PDB file of C-alpha atoms in Angstrom:
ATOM      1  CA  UNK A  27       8.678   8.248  -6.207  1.00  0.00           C
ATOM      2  CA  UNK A  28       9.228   4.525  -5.796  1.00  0.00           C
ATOM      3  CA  UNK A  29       7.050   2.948  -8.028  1.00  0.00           C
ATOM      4  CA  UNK A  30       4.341   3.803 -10.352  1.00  0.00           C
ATOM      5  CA  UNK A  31       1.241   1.340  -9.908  1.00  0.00           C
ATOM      6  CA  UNK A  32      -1.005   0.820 -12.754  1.00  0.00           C
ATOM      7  CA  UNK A  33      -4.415  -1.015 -11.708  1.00  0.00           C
ATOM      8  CA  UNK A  34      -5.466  -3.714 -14.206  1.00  0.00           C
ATOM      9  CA  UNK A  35      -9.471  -5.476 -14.448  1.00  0.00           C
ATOM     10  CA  UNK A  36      -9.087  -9.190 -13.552  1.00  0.00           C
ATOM     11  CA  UNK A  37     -11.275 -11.014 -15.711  1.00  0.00           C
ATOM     12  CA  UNK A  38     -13.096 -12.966 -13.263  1.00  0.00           C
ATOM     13  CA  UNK A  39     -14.141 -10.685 -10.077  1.00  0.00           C
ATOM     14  CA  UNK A  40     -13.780 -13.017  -7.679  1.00  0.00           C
ATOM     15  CA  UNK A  41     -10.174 -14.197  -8.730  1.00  0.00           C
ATOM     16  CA  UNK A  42      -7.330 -13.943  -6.987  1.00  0.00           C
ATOM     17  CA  UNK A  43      -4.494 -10.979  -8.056  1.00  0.00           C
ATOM     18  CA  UNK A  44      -1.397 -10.656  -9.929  1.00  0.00           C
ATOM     19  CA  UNK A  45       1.343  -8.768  -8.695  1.00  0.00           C
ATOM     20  CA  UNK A  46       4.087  -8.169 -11.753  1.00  0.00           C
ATOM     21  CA  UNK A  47       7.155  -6.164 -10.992  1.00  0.00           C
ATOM     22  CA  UNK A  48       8.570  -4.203 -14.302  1.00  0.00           C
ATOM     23  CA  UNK A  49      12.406  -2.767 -13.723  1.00  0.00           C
ATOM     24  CA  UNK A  50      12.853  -1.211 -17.033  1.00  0.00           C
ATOM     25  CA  UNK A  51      16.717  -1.038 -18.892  1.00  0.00           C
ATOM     26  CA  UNK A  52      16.298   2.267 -19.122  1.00  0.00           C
ATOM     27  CA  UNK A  53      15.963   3.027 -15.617  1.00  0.00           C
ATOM     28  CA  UNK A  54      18.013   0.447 -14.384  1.00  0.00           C
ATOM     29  CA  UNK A  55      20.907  -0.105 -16.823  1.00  0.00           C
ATOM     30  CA  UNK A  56      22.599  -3.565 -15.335  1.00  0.00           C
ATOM     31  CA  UNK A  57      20.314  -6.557 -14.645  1.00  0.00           C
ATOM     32  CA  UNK A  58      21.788  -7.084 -11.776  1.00  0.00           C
ATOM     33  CA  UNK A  59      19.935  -3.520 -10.786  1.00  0.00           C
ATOM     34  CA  UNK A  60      16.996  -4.759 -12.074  1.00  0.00           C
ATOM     35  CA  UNK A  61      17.297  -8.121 -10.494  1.00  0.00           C
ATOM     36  CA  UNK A  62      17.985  -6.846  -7.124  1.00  0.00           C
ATOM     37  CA  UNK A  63      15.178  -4.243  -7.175  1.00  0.00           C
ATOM     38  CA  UNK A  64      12.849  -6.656  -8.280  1.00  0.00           C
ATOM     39  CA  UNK A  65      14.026  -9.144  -4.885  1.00  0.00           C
ATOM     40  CA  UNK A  66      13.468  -5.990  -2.805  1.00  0.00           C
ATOM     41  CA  UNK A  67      10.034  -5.311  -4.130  1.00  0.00           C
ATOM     42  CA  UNK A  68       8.935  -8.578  -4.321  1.00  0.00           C
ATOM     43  CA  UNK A  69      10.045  -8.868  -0.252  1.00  0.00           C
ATOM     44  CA  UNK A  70       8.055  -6.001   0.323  1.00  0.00           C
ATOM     45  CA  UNK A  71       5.178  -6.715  -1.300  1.00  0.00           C
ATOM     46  CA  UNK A  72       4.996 -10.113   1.037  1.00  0.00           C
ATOM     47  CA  UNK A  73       5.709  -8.368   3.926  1.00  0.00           C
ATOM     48  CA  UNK A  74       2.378  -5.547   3.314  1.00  0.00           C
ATOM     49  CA  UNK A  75       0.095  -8.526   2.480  1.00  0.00           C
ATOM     50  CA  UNK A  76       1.346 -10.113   5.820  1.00  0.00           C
ATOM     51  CA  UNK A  77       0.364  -6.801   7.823  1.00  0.00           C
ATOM     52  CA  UNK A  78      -2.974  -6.354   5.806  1.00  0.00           C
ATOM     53  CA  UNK A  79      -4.867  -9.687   5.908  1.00  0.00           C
ATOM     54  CA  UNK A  80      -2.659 -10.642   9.473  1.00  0.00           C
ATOM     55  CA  UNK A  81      -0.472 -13.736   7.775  1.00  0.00           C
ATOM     56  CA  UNK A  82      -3.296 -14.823   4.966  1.00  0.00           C
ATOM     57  CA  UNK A  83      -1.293 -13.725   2.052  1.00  0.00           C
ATOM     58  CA  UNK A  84      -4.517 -15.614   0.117  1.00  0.00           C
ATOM     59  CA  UNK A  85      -7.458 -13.444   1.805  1.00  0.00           C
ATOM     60  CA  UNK A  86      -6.643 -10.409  -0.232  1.00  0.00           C
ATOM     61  CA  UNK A  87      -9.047 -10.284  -3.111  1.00  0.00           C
ATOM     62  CA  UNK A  88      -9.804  -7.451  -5.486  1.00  0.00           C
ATOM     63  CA  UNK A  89     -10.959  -7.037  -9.051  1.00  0.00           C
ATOM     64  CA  UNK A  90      -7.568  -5.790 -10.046  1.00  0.00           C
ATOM     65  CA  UNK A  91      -3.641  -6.963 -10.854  1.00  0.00           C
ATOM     66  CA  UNK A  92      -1.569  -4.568 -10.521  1.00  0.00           C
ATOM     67  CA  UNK A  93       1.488  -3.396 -12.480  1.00  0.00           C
ATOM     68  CA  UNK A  94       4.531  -1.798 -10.415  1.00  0.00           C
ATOM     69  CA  UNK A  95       6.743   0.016 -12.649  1.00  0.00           C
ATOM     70  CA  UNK A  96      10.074   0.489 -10.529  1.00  0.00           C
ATOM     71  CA  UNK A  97      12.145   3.658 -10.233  1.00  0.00           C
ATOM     72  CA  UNK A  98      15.532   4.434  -9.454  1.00  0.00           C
ATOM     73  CA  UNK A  99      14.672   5.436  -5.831  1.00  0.00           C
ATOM     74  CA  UNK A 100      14.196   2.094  -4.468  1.00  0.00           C
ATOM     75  CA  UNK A 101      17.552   1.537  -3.854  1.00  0.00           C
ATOM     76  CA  UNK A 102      18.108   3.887  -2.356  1.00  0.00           C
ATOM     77  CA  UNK A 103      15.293   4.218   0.271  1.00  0.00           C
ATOM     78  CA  UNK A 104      15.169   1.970   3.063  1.00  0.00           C
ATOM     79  CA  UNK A 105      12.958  -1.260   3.217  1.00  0.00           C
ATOM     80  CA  UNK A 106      10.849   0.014   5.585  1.00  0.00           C
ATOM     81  CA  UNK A 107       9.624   2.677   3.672  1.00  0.00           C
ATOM     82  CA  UNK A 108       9.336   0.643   0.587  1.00  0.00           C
ATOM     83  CA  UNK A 109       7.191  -1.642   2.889  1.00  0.00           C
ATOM     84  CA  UNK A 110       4.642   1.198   4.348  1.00  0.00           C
ATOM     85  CA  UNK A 111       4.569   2.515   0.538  1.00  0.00           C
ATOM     86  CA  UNK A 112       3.395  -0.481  -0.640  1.00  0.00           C
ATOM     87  CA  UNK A 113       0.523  -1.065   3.056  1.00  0.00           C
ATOM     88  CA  UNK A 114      -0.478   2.001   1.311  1.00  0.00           C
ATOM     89  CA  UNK A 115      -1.651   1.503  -1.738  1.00  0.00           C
ATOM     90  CA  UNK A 116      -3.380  -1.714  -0.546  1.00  0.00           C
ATOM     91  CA  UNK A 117      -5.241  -0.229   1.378  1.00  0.00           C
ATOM     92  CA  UNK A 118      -6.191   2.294  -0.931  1.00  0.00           C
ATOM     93  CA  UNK A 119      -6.879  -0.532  -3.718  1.00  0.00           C
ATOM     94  CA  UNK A 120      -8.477  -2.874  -1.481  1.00  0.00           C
ATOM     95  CA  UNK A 121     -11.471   0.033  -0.552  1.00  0.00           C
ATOM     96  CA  UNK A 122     -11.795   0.168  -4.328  1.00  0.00           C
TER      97      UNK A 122
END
């Protein structure tokens, strides 16, 4: 597993969502661990929106923020993968 996602209600409907990345020190003991897997996810994250809404980062609206909780997998799987992971789930959450 890469990631655990945990959906949260915007407050307005309409608004536009927040992403937040969580590396925890447990899982990750050096913040430089965390730091990196945060860049990686952060990369990937902008790359899915790109290939969802075809370049408008902005057009993807949905009534929830969601929380990624990062595990120690990331690192070790290839971007790619974090990237179609990630197309995933948006897809998933933007039918919602």
């Amino acid at each position: 597993m890469l990631y655990t996602l945990k959906k949260v209600q915007n407050k307005n409907p309409g608004e536009k969502p927040g992403f937040y990345f969580v590396a925890k020190k447990k899982v990750f003991k050096r913040a430089v661990d965390r730091n990196r897997v945060k860049r990686i996810a952060r990369h990937a994250l902008r790359k899915a929106l790109e290939e969802l809404n075809k370049g408008q980062i902005e057009g993807f609206k949905t009534k929830y923020s969601l929380l990624l909780f990062l595990e120690r997998d990331m690192i070790h799987v290839s971007f790619k993968d974090i990237v179609s992971s990630l197309y995933k789930d948006l897809i998933n959450l933007k039918n919602i």
